[in-house]
Coordinates of C-alpha atoms and ligand atoms in Angstrom, one line a residue:
M1320 CA -10.3 -3.8 -9.4
I1321 CA -7.8 -6.4 -8.2
V1322 CA -6.0 -5.7 -4.9
A1323 CA -3.0 -7.7 -3.7
V1324 CA -2.6 -7.9 0.1
G1325 CA 0.0 -9.3 2.4
C1326 CA 1.2 -9.1 5.9
D1327 CA 3.8 -10.4 8.3
H1328 CA 3.1 -11.9 11.8
N1329 CA 2.3 -8.4 13.2
G1330 CA -0.3 -7.5 10.6
L1331 CA -2.5 -10.5 10.4
T1332 CA -5.6 -9.1 12.2
I1333 CA -5.7 -6.0 10.0
K1334 CA -4.8 -7.8 6.8
D1335 CA -7.7 -10.3 7.4
A1336 CA -10.1 -7.4 8.1
V1337 CA -8.9 -5.6 5.0
R1338 CA -9.4 -8.7 2.9
R1339 CA -12.9 -9.2 4.2
E1340 CA -13.8 -5.5 3.5
L1341 CA -12.4 -5.7 0.0
E1342 CA -14.3 -8.9 -0.8
A1343 CA -17.5 -7.4 0.7
R1344 CA -17.2 -4.6 -1.8
G1345 CA -16.8 -7.0 -4.7
I1346 CA -13.1 -6.3 -5.2
T1347 CA -11.0 -9.2 -6.2
V1348 CA -8.3 -9.9 -3.6
R1349 CA -5.0 -11.7 -4.2
D1350 CA -3.7 -12.6 -0.7
L1351 CA 0.0 -13.1 -1.1
T1352 CA 0.6 -13.6 2.6
P1353 CA 2.9 -16.7 3.1
P1354 CA 2.3 -19.2 5.9
L1355 CA 3.0 -17.4 9.2
P1356 CA 5.2 -19.7 11.4
A1357 CA 5.6 -19.0 15.1
N1358 CA 9.0 -17.4 14.6
G1359 CA 7.5 -15.0 12.0
V1360 CA 8.2 -14.1 8.4
D1361 CA 10.5 -11.5 6.9
Y1362 CA 8.4 -8.5 5.9
P1363 CA 10.7 -7.6 2.8
D1364 CA 9.7 -10.9 1.2
V1365 CA 6.0 -10.2 1.5
A1366 CA 6.5 -6.6 0.4
A1367 CA 8.4 -7.8 -2.7
D1368 CA 5.6 -10.2 -3.7
V1369 CA 2.8 -7.6 -3.4
A1370 CA 4.9 -4.8 -4.9
R1371 CA 5.9 -6.9 -7.9
A1372 CA 2.3 -8.0 -8.5
V1373 CA 1.3 -4.3 -8.6
A1374 CA 4.3 -3.3 -10.8
A1375 CA 3.6 -6.1 -13.2
G1376 CA -0.1 -5.2 -13.5
D1377 CA -1.3 -8.4 -12.0
A1378 CA -3.0 -6.2 -9.3
D1379 CA -4.2 -2.6 -9.6
R1380 CA -3.2 -1.8 -6.0
G1381 CA -1.6 -3.3 -3.0
V1382 CA -2.1 -3.3 0.8
L1383 CA 0.6 -4.3 3.2
V1384 CA 0.5 -4.6 6.9
C1385 CA 3.4 -5.2 9.3
G1386 CA 4.1 -3.9 12.8
T1387 CA 4.4 -0.3 11.9
G1388 CA 3.9 -0.3 8.1
Q1389 CA 7.4 1.3 7.8
G1390 CA 9.4 -1.8 6.8
M1391 CA 6.8 -2.9 4.3
S1392 CA 6.9 0.6 2.8
I1393 CA 10.6 0.9 2.6
A1394 CA 10.9 -2.5 1.0
A1395 CA 8.0 -2.0 -1.5
N1396 CA 9.4 1.3 -2.6
K1397 CA 12.5 -0.5 -3.9
V1398 CA 10.4 -2.0 -6.7
P1399 CA 10.3 0.3 -9.7
G1400 CA 6.8 1.8 -10.3
I1401 CA 5.7 1.4 -6.7
R1402 CA 4.6 4.4 -4.6
A1403 CA 4.0 2.9 -1.2
A1404 CA 2.7 5.1 1.6
V1405 CA 2.4 4.5 5.3
C1406 CA -0.9 5.8 6.5
S1407 CA -2.0 6.0 10.2
E1408 CA -4.9 8.4 9.7
P1409 CA -7.4 9.2 6.9
Y1410 CA -5.9 12.6 5.9
S1411 CA -2.6 11.0 4.9
A1412 CA -4.5 8.3 3.1
R1413 CA -6.4 10.9 1.1
M1414 CA -3.3 12.9 0.3
S1415 CA -1.2 9.8 -0.6
R1416 CA -3.8 9.2 -3.3
E1417 CA -4.6 12.7 -4.4
D1418 CA -1.0 14.1 -4.5
N1419 CA 1.2 11.1 -4.7
D1420 CA -0.9 8.5 -6.6
A1421 CA 0.2 5.9 -4.0
N1422 CA -0.5 2.4 -5.4
V1423 CA 0.4 0.5 -2.2
L1424 CA -1.1 1.3 1.2
C1425 CA 1.0 0.3 4.2
M1426 CA -0.4 0.1 7.7
G1427 CA 0.8 -0.9 11.1
G1428 CA -0.8 -3.7 13.1
R1429 CA 0.9 -2.4 16.2
T1430 CA 0.2 1.3 15.7
I1431 CA -3.5 1.6 14.7
G1432 CA -6.7 -0.2 15.6
L1433 CA -9.0 -2.0 13.3
G1434 CA -11.5 0.8 13.0
A1435 CA -8.9 3.3 12.0
A1436 CA -7.4 0.8 9.5
L1437 CA -10.8 0.3 7.8
E1438 CA -11.5 4.0 7.7
I1439 CA -8.1 4.6 6.1
L1440 CA -8.7 1.9 3.6
N1441 CA -12.1 3.4 2.7
V1442 CA -10.6 6.8 2.0
W1443 CA -7.6 5.3 0.1
L1444 CA -9.8 3.2 -2.1
N1445 CA -12.1 6.1 -3.1
V1446 CA -9.8 9.0 -3.7
T1447 CA -8.5 9.5 -7.2
P1448 CA -5.2 11.1 -8.0
S1449 CA -5.2 14.8 -8.9
S1450 CA -4.5 15.6 -12.5
E1451 CA -3.3 19.1 -11.6
D1452 CA -0.1 20.0 -13.5
R1453 CA 2.0 20.4 -10.4
H1454 CA 1.2 17.0 -9.0
V1455 CA 1.7 15.3 -12.4
R1456 CA 5.1 17.0 -12.7
R1457 CA 6.1 15.9 -9.2
R1458 CA 5.1 12.3 -9.8
G1459 CA 7.1 12.5 -13.0
K1460 CA 10.1 13.5 -11.0
I1461 CA 9.7 10.5 -8.8
A1462 CA 9.6 8.3 -11.8
T1463 CA 12.8 10.0 -13.1
L1464 CA 14.6 9.2 -9.9
E1465 CA 13.9 5.5 -10.5
E1466 CA 15.3 5.7 -14.1
H1467 CA 18.5 7.2 -12.9
R1468 CA 19.4 4.9 -10.0
P1469 CA 23.2 4.7 -9.6
Ligands
RB5_2630 C1 8.9 -7.4 12.8 O1 9.5 -7.6 14.0 C2 8.7 -5.9 12.5 O2 10.0 -5.3 12.3 C3 7.8 -5.7 11.4 O3 6.5 -6.2 11.7 C4 7.6 -4.3 11.0 O4 7.1 -3.5 12.0 C5 8.7 -3.7 10.2 O5 8.7 -2.5 9.9

């Protein structure tokens, strides 16, 4: 598996821990984090790079970290094919995979600690999407929304 990761200035500690954890598991990591100058970087730029890598098939999944995870998620979800989920606890991480087939995990460097982030990551990596009809149908409706953008 290849996982693209990226963060802004508020997500560096968690992003680095995620990267180390992925590498320790033998997962190939593409770190698309740009240089982080003192005045910070714009999270939509990082989200776009990671989301496009996943959408293009250059990475199987993505992990994005900013202050809250929200801005990264909002931006990443603008890229067709991306289902980015903000997760702050393991239950949401599980359901984002099982029900929503989330392909990008977003977390907040200012909202959760390192231990929680790694637990969320562990769940998110290991849960496979449900193949139950209702979930497949609902995901299909999300894809249809993308096809009919005004
Ligand atoms: C940057 O100040 C901050 O807005 C960002 O890290 C993130 O929290 C956005 O959602």
